[in-house]
Amino acid sequence: ESSEGPLLTNESAFWIGVGFAEYLKEFNRDKVIKVGLGRDSRLSGIDLTNWLSSGLEYCGCEAYYTGICTTPSMYLSCSSELLSKISTHIPSKDNPWPFDGSISITASHLPSIWNGFKL
């Protein structure tokens, strides 16, 4: 632990992406796994998103960047029941929803020098 800033590195983001991909593969055999990635407004989230995406793609997942969004929206992006109720607002061609998993890149209420992942 460091009082001066984050210990979460780009390399660790890559390996967390690999680990999450392998976890999702256990429940989604014989299909391409789609993972949604959203973040808060912390500047470190840009690089962490790219490295996390690289780890997911390294394992054969499709990573979709949803932009700056809330953690609950990332959880709900995996719910086919909810998405079916709002499907008129979502384009149908090449629509990746619902995701098989999602990751929110955020440290919630912690100071802006920190960041983390909610899987």
mmCIF file with all atom_site columns, C-alpha atoms in Angstrom:
data_model
loop_
_atom_site.group_PDB
_atom_site.id
_atom_site.type_symbol
_atom_site.label_atom_id
_atom_site.label_alt_id
_atom_site.label_comp_id
_atom_site.label_asym_id
_atom_site.label_entity_id
_atom_site.label_seq_id
_atom_site.pdbx_PDB_ins_code
_atom_site.Cartn_x
_atom_site.Cartn_y
_atom_site.Cartn_z
_atom_site.occupancy
_atom_site.B_iso_or_equiv
_atom_site.pdbx_formal_charge
_atom_site.auth_seq_id
_atom_site.auth_comp_id
_atom_site.auth_asym_id
_atom_site.auth_atom_id
_atom_site.pdbx_PDB_model_num
ATOM 1   C CA . GLU A 1 1   ? 0.000   0.000   0.000   1.00 0.00 ? 1   GLU A CA 1
ATOM 2   C CA . SER A 1 2   ? 1.230   3.464   -0.847  1.00 0.00 ? 2   SER A CA 1
ATOM 3   C CA . SER A 1 3   ? 0.037   6.784   0.534   1.00 0.00 ? 3   SER A CA 1
ATOM 4   C CA . GLU A 1 4   ? 1.425   8.627   -2.489  1.00 0.00 ? 4   GLU A CA 1
ATOM 5   C CA . GLY A 1 5   ? -0.575  6.977   -5.219  1.00 0.00 ? 5   GLY A CA 1
ATOM 6   C CA . PRO A 1 6   ? -1.771  3.835   -6.880  1.00 0.00 ? 6   PRO A CA 1
ATOM 7   C CA . LEU A 1 7   ? -0.030  0.489   -7.040  1.00 0.00 ? 7   LEU A CA 1
ATOM 8   C CA . LEU A 1 8   ? -2.350  -0.596  -9.826  1.00 0.00 ? 8   LEU A CA 1
ATOM 9   C CA . THR A 1 9   ? -0.149  -0.652  -12.902 1.00 0.00 ? 9   THR A CA 1
ATOM 10  C CA . ASN A 1 10  ? -0.888  -1.045  -16.593 1.00 0.00 ? 10  ASN A CA 1
ATOM 11  C CA . GLU A 1 11  ? 0.735   -4.478  -16.497 1.00 0.00 ? 11  GLU A CA 1
ATOM 12  C CA . SER A 1 12  ? -1.470  -5.569  -13.607 1.00 0.00 ? 12  SER A CA 1
ATOM 13  C CA . ALA A 1 13  ? -4.509  -4.320  -15.550 1.00 0.00 ? 13  ALA A CA 1
ATOM 14  C CA . PHE A 1 14  ? -3.484  -6.577  -18.452 1.00 0.00 ? 14  PHE A CA 1
ATOM 15  C CA . TRP A 1 15  ? -3.224  -9.638  -16.185 1.00 0.00 ? 15  TRP A CA 1
ATOM 16  C CA . ILE A 1 16  ? -6.521  -8.854  -14.454 1.00 0.00 ? 16  ILE A CA 1
ATOM 17  C CA . GLY A 1 17  ? -8.068  -8.819  -17.940 1.00 0.00 ? 17  GLY A CA 1
ATOM 18  C CA . VAL A 1 18  ? -6.514  -12.223 -18.642 1.00 0.00 ? 18  VAL A CA 1
ATOM 19  C CA . GLY A 1 19  ? -7.786  -13.609 -15.341 1.00 0.00 ? 19  GLY A CA 1
ATOM 20  C CA . PHE A 1 20  ? -11.313 -12.294 -15.847 1.00 0.00 ? 20  PHE A CA 1
ATOM 21  C CA . ALA A 1 21  ? -11.392 -13.707 -19.372 1.00 0.00 ? 21  ALA A CA 1
ATOM 22  C CA . GLU A 1 22  ? -10.364 -17.138 -18.124 1.00 0.00 ? 22  GLU A CA 1
ATOM 23  C CA . TYR A 1 23  ? -13.027 -16.966 -15.399 1.00 0.00 ? 23  TYR A CA 1
ATOM 24  C CA . LEU A 1 24  ? -15.745 -16.069 -17.917 1.00 0.00 ? 24  LEU A CA 1
ATOM 25  C CA . LYS A 1 25  ? -14.666 -18.897 -20.218 1.00 0.00 ? 25  LYS A CA 1
ATOM 26  C CA . GLU A 1 26  ? -15.620 -21.378 -17.492 1.00 0.00 ? 26  GLU A CA 1
ATOM 27  C CA . PHE A 1 27  ? -19.269 -20.332 -17.837 1.00 0.00 ? 27  PHE A CA 1
ATOM 28  C CA . ASN A 1 28  ? -19.408 -19.505 -21.549 1.00 0.00 ? 28  ASN A CA 1
ATOM 29  C CA . ARG A 1 29  ? -17.974 -22.408 -23.465 1.00 0.00 ? 29  ARG A CA 1
ATOM 30  C CA . ASP A 1 30  ? -18.164 -22.577 -27.260 1.00 0.00 ? 30  ASP A CA 1
ATOM 31  C CA . LYS A 1 31  ? -18.889 -18.893 -27.824 1.00 0.00 ? 31  LYS A CA 1
ATOM 32  C CA . VAL A 1 32  ? -17.062 -15.614 -28.173 1.00 0.00 ? 32  VAL A CA 1
ATOM 33  C CA . ILE A 1 33  ? -17.205 -13.786 -24.851 1.00 0.00 ? 33  ILE A CA 1
ATOM 34  C CA . LYS A 1 34  ? -18.254 -10.133 -24.915 1.00 0.00 ? 34  LYS A CA 1
ATOM 35  C CA . VAL A 1 35  ? -17.077 -7.873  -22.095 1.00 0.00 ? 35  VAL A CA 1
ATOM 36  C CA . GLY A 1 36  ? -18.207 -4.294  -21.533 1.00 0.00 ? 36  GLY A CA 1
ATOM 37  C CA . LEU A 1 37  ? -15.691 -1.804  -20.148 1.00 0.00 ? 37  LEU A CA 1
ATOM 38  C CA . GLY A 1 38  ? -16.789 1.475   -18.606 1.00 0.00 ? 38  GLY A CA 1
ATOM 39  C CA . ARG A 1 39  ? -14.936 3.980   -16.461 1.00 0.00 ? 39  ARG A CA 1
ATOM 40  C CA . ASP A 1 40  ? -15.294 7.053   -14.325 1.00 0.00 ? 40  ASP A CA 1
ATOM 41  C CA . SER A 1 41  ? -13.620 10.364  -15.093 1.00 0.00 ? 41  SER A CA 1
ATOM 42  C CA . ARG A 1 42  ? -10.222 9.613   -13.527 1.00 0.00 ? 42  ARG A CA 1
ATOM 43  C CA . LEU A 1 43  ? -7.463  10.241  -16.046 1.00 0.00 ? 43  LEU A CA 1
ATOM 44  C CA . SER A 1 44  ? -5.718  6.974   -15.138 1.00 0.00 ? 44  SER A CA 1
ATOM 45  C CA . GLY A 1 45  ? -8.789  5.132   -16.407 1.00 0.00 ? 45  GLY A CA 1
ATOM 46  C CA . ILE A 1 46  ? -7.848  5.737   -20.029 1.00 0.00 ? 46  ILE A CA 1
ATOM 47  C CA . ASP A 1 47  ? -4.631  3.693   -19.909 1.00 0.00 ? 47  ASP A CA 1
ATOM 48  C CA . LEU A 1 48  ? -6.085  1.112   -17.530 1.00 0.00 ? 48  LEU A CA 1
ATOM 49  C CA . THR A 1 49  ? -8.993  0.552   -19.924 1.00 0.00 ? 49  THR A CA 1
ATOM 50  C CA . ASN A 1 50  ? -6.628  -0.004  -22.850 1.00 0.00 ? 50  ASN A CA 1
ATOM 51  C CA . TRP A 1 51  ? -4.435  -2.469  -20.950 1.00 0.00 ? 51  TRP A CA 1
ATOM 52  C CA . LEU A 1 52  ? -7.431  -4.293  -19.483 1.00 0.00 ? 52  LEU A CA 1
ATOM 53  C CA . SER A 1 53  ? -8.912  -4.577  -22.972 1.00 0.00 ? 53  SER A CA 1
ATOM 54  C CA . SER A 1 54  ? -5.614  -5.992  -24.264 1.00 0.00 ? 54  SER A CA 1
ATOM 55  C CA . GLY A 1 55  ? -5.667  -8.708  -21.605 1.00 0.00 ? 55  GLY A CA 1
ATOM 56  C CA . LEU A 1 56  ? -9.234  -9.673  -22.499 1.00 0.00 ? 56  LEU A CA 1
ATOM 57  C CA . GLU A 1 57  ? -8.506  -9.717  -26.219 1.00 0.00 ? 57  GLU A CA 1
ATOM 58  C CA . TYR A 1 58  ? -5.317  -11.730 -25.658 1.00 0.00 ? 58  TYR A CA 1
ATOM 59  C CA . CYS A 1 59  ? -7.592  -14.505 -24.387 1.00 0.00 ? 59  CYS A CA 1
ATOM 60  C CA . GLY A 1 60  ? -9.999  -14.246 -27.318 1.00 0.00 ? 60  GLY A CA 1
ATOM 61  C CA . CYS A 1 61  ? -12.685 -12.039 -25.753 1.00 0.00 ? 61  CYS A CA 1
ATOM 62  C CA . GLU A 1 62  ? -14.305 -9.103  -27.480 1.00 0.00 ? 62  GLU A CA 1
ATOM 63  C CA . ALA A 1 63  ? -13.918 -5.928  -25.395 1.00 0.00 ? 63  ALA A CA 1
ATOM 64  C CA . TYR A 1 64  ? -16.404 -3.082  -25.863 1.00 0.00 ? 64  TYR A CA 1
ATOM 65  C CA . TYR A 1 65  ? -15.616 0.345   -24.435 1.00 0.00 ? 65  TYR A CA 1
ATOM 66  C CA . THR A 1 66  ? -18.830 1.999   -23.275 1.00 0.00 ? 66  THR A CA 1
ATOM 67  C CA . GLY A 1 67  ? -17.256 5.304   -22.227 1.00 0.00 ? 67  GLY A CA 1
ATOM 68  C CA . ILE A 1 68  ? -17.669 7.165   -18.975 1.00 0.00 ? 68  ILE A CA 1
ATOM 69  C CA . CYS A 1 69  ? -20.571 5.613   -17.119 1.00 0.00 ? 69  CYS A CA 1
ATOM 70  C CA . THR A 1 70  ? -21.802 4.521   -13.721 1.00 0.00 ? 70  THR A CA 1
ATOM 71  C CA . THR A 1 71  ? -21.014 1.219   -12.053 1.00 0.00 ? 71  THR A CA 1
ATOM 72  C CA . PRO A 1 72  ? -24.700 0.185   -11.955 1.00 0.00 ? 72  PRO A CA 1
ATOM 73  C CA . SER A 1 73  ? -24.980 0.728   -15.710 1.00 0.00 ? 73  SER A CA 1
ATOM 74  C CA . MET A 1 74  ? -22.116 -1.712  -16.226 1.00 0.00 ? 74  MET A CA 1
ATOM 75  C CA . TYR A 1 75  ? -23.815 -4.336  -14.052 1.00 0.00 ? 75  TYR A CA 1
ATOM 76  C CA . LEU A 1 76  ? -27.092 -3.854  -15.917 1.00 0.00 ? 76  LEU A CA 1
ATOM 77  C CA . SER A 1 77  ? -25.362 -4.164  -19.302 1.00 0.00 ? 77  SER A CA 1
ATOM 78  C CA . CYS A 1 78  ? -25.197 -7.908  -18.583 1.00 0.00 ? 78  CYS A CA 1
ATOM 79  C CA . SER A 1 79  ? -28.948 -8.279  -17.942 1.00 0.00 ? 79  SER A CA 1
ATOM 80  C CA . SER A 1 80  ? -30.918 -9.557  -20.922 1.00 0.00 ? 80  SER A CA 1
ATOM 81  C CA . GLU A 1 81  ? -34.176 -9.095  -18.997 1.00 0.00 ? 81  GLU A CA 1
ATOM 82  C CA . LEU A 1 82  ? -33.622 -5.382  -18.458 1.00 0.00 ? 82  LEU A CA 1
ATOM 83  C CA . LEU A 1 83  ? -32.220 -4.798  -21.927 1.00 0.00 ? 83  LEU A CA 1
ATOM 84  C CA . SER A 1 84  ? -35.256 -6.449  -23.538 1.00 0.00 ? 84  SER A CA 1
ATOM 85  C CA . LYS A 1 85  ? -37.437 -3.803  -21.892 1.00 0.00 ? 85  LYS A CA 1
ATOM 86  C CA . ILE A 1 86  ? -35.447 -0.947  -23.403 1.00 0.00 ? 86  ILE A CA 1
ATOM 87  C CA . SER A 1 87  ? -34.550 -2.611  -26.701 1.00 0.00 ? 87  SER A CA 1
ATOM 88  C CA . THR A 1 88  ? -36.327 0.057   -28.735 1.00 0.00 ? 88  THR A CA 1
ATOM 89  C CA . HIS A 1 89  ? -33.611 2.476   -27.638 1.00 0.00 ? 89  HIS A CA 1
ATOM 90  C CA . ILE A 1 90  ? -30.726 0.212   -28.635 1.00 0.00 ? 90  ILE A CA 1
ATOM 91  C CA . PRO A 1 91  ? -29.763 -0.218  -32.297 1.00 0.00 ? 91  PRO A CA 1
ATOM 92  C CA . SER A 1 92  ? -30.245 -3.840  -33.346 1.00 0.00 ? 92  SER A CA 1
ATOM 93  C CA . LYS A 1 93  ? -27.513 -4.142  -35.989 1.00 0.00 ? 93  LYS A CA 1
ATOM 94  C CA . ASP A 1 94  ? -24.199 -5.304  -34.522 1.00 0.00 ? 94  ASP A CA 1
ATOM 95  C CA . ASN A 1 95  ? -25.567 -4.826  -31.010 1.00 0.00 ? 95  ASN A CA 1
ATOM 96  C CA . PRO A 1 96  ? -23.157 -6.352  -28.445 1.00 0.00 ? 96  PRO A CA 1
ATOM 97  C CA . TRP A 1 97  ? -25.639 -6.308  -25.533 1.00 0.00 ? 97  TRP A CA 1
ATOM 98  C CA . PRO A 1 98  ? -26.090 -8.066  -23.239 1.00 0.00 ? 98  PRO A CA 1
ATOM 99  C CA . PHE A 1 99  ? -22.459 -8.552  -22.310 1.00 0.00 ? 99  PHE A CA 1
ATOM 100 C CA . ASP A 1 100 ? -21.236 -11.801 -20.800 1.00 0.00 ? 100 ASP A CA 1
ATOM 101 C CA . GLY A 1 101 ? -19.340 -9.770  -18.221 1.00 0.00 ? 101 GLY A CA 1
ATOM 102 C CA . SER A 1 102 ? -18.503 -6.177  -17.460 1.00 0.00 ? 102 SER A CA 1
ATOM 103 C CA . ILE A 1 103 ? -15.820 -4.210  -15.688 1.00 0.00 ? 103 ILE A CA 1
ATOM 104 C CA . SER A 1 104 ? -16.152 -0.755  -14.222 1.00 0.00 ? 104 SER A CA 1
ATOM 105 C CA . ILE A 1 105 ? -12.840 1.082   -13.932 1.00 0.00 ? 105 ILE A CA 1
ATOM 106 C CA . THR A 1 106 ? -13.363 3.227   -10.842 1.00 0.00 ? 106 THR A CA 1
ATOM 107 C CA . ALA A 1 107 ? -12.275 3.785   -7.281  1.00 0.00 ? 107 ALA A CA 1
ATOM 108 C CA . SER A 1 108 ? -15.731 5.106   -6.369  1.00 0.00 ? 108 SER A CA 1
ATOM 109 C CA . HIS A 1 109 ? -15.472 7.567   -3.499  1.00 0.00 ? 109 HIS A CA 1
ATOM 110 C CA . LEU A 1 110 ? -11.695 7.313   -3.022  1.00 0.00 ? 110 LEU A CA 1
ATOM 111 C CA . PRO A 1 111 ? -9.356  10.208  -3.913  1.00 0.00 ? 111 PRO A CA 1
ATOM 112 C CA . SER A 1 112 ? -8.587  10.773  -7.590  1.00 0.00 ? 112 SER A CA 1
ATOM 113 C CA . ILE A 1 113 ? -5.021  9.387   -7.326  1.00 0.00 ? 113 ILE A CA 1
ATOM 114 C CA . TRP A 1 114 ? -6.490  5.903   -6.823  1.00 0.00 ? 114 TRP A CA 1
ATOM 115 C CA . ASN A 1 115 ? -8.261  3.651   -9.261  1.00 0.00 ? 115 ASN A CA 1
ATOM 116 C CA . GLY A 1 116 ? -9.587  0.104   -9.308  1.00 0.00 ? 116 GLY A CA 1
ATOM 117 C CA . PHE A 1 117 ? -11.849 -2.418  -10.990 1.00 0.00 ? 117 PHE A CA 1
ATOM 118 C CA . LYS A 1 118 ? -15.335 -3.700  -10.234 1.00 0.00 ? 118 LYS A CA 1
ATOM 119 C CA . LEU A 1 119 ? -15.887 -6.981  -12.061 1.00 0.00 ? 119 LEU A CA 1
#
